[in-house]
mmCIF file of C-alpha atoms in Angstrom:
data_model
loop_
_atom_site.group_PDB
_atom_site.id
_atom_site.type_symbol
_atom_site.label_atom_id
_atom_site.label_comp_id
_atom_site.label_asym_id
_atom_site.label_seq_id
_atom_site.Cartn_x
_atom_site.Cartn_y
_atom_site.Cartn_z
ATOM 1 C CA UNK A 4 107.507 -90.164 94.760
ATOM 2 C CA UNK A 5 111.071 -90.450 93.522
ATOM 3 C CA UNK A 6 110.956 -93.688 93.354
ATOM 4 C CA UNK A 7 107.951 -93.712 91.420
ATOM 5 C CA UNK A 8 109.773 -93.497 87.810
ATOM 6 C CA UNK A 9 106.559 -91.188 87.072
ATOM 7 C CA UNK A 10 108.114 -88.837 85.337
ATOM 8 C CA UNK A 11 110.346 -85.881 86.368
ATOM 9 C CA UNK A 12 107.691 -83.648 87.580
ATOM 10 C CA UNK A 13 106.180 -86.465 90.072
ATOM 11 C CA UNK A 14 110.361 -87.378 91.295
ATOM 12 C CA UNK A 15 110.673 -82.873 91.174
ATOM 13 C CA UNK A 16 108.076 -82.896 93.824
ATOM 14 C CA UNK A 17 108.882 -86.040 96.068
ATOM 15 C CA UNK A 18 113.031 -83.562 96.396
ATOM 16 C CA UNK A 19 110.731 -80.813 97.366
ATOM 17 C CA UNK A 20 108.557 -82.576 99.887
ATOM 18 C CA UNK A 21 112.186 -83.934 101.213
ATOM 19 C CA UNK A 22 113.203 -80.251 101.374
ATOM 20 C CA UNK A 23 110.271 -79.063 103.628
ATOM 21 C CA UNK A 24 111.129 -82.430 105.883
ATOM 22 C CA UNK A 25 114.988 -81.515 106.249
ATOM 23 C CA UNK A 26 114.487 -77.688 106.367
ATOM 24 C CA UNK A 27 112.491 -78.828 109.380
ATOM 25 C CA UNK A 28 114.184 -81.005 111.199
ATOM 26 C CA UNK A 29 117.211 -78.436 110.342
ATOM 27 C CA UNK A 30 115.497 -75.892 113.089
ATOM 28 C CA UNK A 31 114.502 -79.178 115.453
ATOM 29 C CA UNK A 32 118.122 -79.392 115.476
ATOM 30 C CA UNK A 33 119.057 -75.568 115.744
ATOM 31 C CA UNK A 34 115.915 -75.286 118.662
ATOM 32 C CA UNK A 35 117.426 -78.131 120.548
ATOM 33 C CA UNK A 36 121.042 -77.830 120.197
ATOM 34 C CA UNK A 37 121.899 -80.535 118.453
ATOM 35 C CA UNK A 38 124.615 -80.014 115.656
ATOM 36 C CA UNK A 39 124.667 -83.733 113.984
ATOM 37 C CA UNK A 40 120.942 -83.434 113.496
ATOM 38 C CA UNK A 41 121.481 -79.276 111.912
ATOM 39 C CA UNK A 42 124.384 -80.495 109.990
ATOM 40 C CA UNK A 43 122.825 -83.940 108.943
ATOM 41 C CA UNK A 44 119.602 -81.921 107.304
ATOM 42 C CA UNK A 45 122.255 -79.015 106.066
ATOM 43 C CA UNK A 46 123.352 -81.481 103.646
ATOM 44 C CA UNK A 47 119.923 -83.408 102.977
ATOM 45 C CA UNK A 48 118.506 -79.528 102.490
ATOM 46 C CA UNK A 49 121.323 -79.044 99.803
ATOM 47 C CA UNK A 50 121.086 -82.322 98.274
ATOM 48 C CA UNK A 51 117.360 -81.699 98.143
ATOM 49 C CA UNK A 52 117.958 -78.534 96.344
ATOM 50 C CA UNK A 53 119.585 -80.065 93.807
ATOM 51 C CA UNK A 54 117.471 -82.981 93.269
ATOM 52 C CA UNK A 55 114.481 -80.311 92.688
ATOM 53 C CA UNK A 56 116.983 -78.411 90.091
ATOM 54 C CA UNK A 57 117.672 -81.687 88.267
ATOM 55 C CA UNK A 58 114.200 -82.603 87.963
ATOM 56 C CA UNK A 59 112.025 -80.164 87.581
ATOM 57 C CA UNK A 60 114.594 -77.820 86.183
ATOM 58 C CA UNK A 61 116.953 -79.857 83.596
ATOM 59 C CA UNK A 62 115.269 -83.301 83.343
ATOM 60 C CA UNK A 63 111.800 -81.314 82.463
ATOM 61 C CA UNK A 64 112.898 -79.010 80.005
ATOM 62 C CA UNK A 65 114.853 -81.730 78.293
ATOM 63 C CA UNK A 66 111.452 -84.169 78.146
ATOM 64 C CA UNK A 67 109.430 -81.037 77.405
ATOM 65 C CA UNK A 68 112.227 -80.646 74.102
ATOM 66 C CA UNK A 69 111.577 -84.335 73.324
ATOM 67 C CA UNK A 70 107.936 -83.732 72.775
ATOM 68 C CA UNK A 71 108.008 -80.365 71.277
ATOM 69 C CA UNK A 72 110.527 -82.363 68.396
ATOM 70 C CA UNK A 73 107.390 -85.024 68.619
ATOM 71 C CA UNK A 74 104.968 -82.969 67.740
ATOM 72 C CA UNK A 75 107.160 -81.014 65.255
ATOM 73 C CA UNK A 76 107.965 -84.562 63.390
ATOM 74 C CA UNK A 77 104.143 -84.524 62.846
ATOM 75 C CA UNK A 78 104.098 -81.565 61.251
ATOM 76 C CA UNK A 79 107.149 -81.779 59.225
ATOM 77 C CA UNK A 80 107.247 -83.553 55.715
ATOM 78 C CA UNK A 81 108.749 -87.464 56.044
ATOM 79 C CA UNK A 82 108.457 -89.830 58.857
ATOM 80 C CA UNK A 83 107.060 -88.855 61.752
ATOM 81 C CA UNK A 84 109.771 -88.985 65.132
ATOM 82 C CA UNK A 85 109.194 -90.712 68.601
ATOM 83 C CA UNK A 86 111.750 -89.907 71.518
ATOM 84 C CA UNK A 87 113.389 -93.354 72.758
ATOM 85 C CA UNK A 88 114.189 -93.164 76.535
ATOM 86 C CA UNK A 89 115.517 -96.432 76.413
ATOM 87 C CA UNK A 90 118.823 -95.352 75.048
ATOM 88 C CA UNK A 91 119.393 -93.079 78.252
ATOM 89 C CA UNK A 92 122.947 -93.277 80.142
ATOM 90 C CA UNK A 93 124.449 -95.413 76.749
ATOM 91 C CA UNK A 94 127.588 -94.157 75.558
ATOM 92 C CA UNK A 95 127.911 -92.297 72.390
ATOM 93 C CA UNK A 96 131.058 -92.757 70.434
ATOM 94 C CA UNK A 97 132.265 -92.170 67.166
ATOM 95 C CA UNK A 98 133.035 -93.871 64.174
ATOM 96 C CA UNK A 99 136.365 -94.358 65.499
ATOM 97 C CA UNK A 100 134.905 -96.028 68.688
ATOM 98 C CA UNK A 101 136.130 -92.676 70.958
ATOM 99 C CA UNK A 102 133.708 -92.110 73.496
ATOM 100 C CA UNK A 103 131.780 -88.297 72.959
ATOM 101 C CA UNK A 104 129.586 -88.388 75.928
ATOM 102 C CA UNK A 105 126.326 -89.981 77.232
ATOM 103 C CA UNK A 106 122.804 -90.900 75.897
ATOM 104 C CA UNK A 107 120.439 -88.699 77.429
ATOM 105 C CA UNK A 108 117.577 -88.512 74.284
ATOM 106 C CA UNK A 109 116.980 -89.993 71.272
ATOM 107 C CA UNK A 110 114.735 -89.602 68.122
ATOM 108 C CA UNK A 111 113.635 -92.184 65.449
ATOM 109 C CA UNK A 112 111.272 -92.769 63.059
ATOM 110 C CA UNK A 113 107.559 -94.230 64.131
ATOM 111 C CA UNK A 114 107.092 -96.400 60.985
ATOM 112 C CA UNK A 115 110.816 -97.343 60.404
ATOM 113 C CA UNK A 116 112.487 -97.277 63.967
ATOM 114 C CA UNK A 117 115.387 -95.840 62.711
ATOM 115 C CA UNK A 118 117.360 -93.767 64.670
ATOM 116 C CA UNK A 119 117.371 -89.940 63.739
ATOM 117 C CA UNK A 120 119.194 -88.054 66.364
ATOM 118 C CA UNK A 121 120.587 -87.782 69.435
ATOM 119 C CA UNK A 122 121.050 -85.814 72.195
ATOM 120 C CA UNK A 123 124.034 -86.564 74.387
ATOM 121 C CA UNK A 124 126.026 -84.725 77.418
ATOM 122 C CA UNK A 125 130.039 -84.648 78.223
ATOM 123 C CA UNK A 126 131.291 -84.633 81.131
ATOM 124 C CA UNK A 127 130.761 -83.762 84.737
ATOM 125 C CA UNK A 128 129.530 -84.604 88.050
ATOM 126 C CA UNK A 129 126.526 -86.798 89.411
ATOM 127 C CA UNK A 130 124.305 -85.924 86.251
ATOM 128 C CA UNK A 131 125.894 -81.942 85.797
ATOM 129 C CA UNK A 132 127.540 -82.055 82.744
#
């Protein structure tokens, strides 16, 4: 399910069948007095955690934003606007060639192709910026 490149929802839900996994094994481990295994899934459980914020917290709302400025396009006088995930993880820099940040969303024309805007993120750690 993470795997899947589905969508953020589908990858959301493959971290939060993980969690129920580690948050098991987690009281294996505690039951059976084993500290590598309650450790091991202490980390997996947080890393899980964070994988369900990512995706079905940040990554959804900012695909949910891409097709709200779809649909608004539509409505809107001029040419109508298509998000382009392709551009995702590029580097956005300046006239100057300075980099600002990263790619994470981008809008252009459906007709045209041309690139309207963009929506990029600075700085941080792992995908938290």
């Amino acid at each position: 399910m993470t795997a899947s490149n589905l969508g953020s929802r589908i990858t959301g839900y493959g971290f939060a069948v993980f969690t129920v996994g580690s948050i098991a094994w987690l009281s294996v481990g505690l039951m059976s007095g084993q500290h590598a295994l309650v450790w091991t899934n202490v980390v997996l459980t947080v890393l899980n955690l964070f994988g369900i914020w990512r995706w079905l917290g940040r990554q959804a709302k900012i695909e949910e934003g891409a097709i709200s400025a779809a649909e608004a396009s539509g409505q809107s006088p001029g040419e109508r606007l298509f998000p382009i995930s392709l551009l995702s993880s590029a580097a956005v820099e300046d006239r100057n060639g300075n980099l600002l940040g990263t790619c994470i969303d981008a809008m252009a024309g459906c007709s045209s192709g041309k690139l309207r805007y963009v929506v990029a993120s600075e700085g941080g750690v792992a995908g938290v910026g």
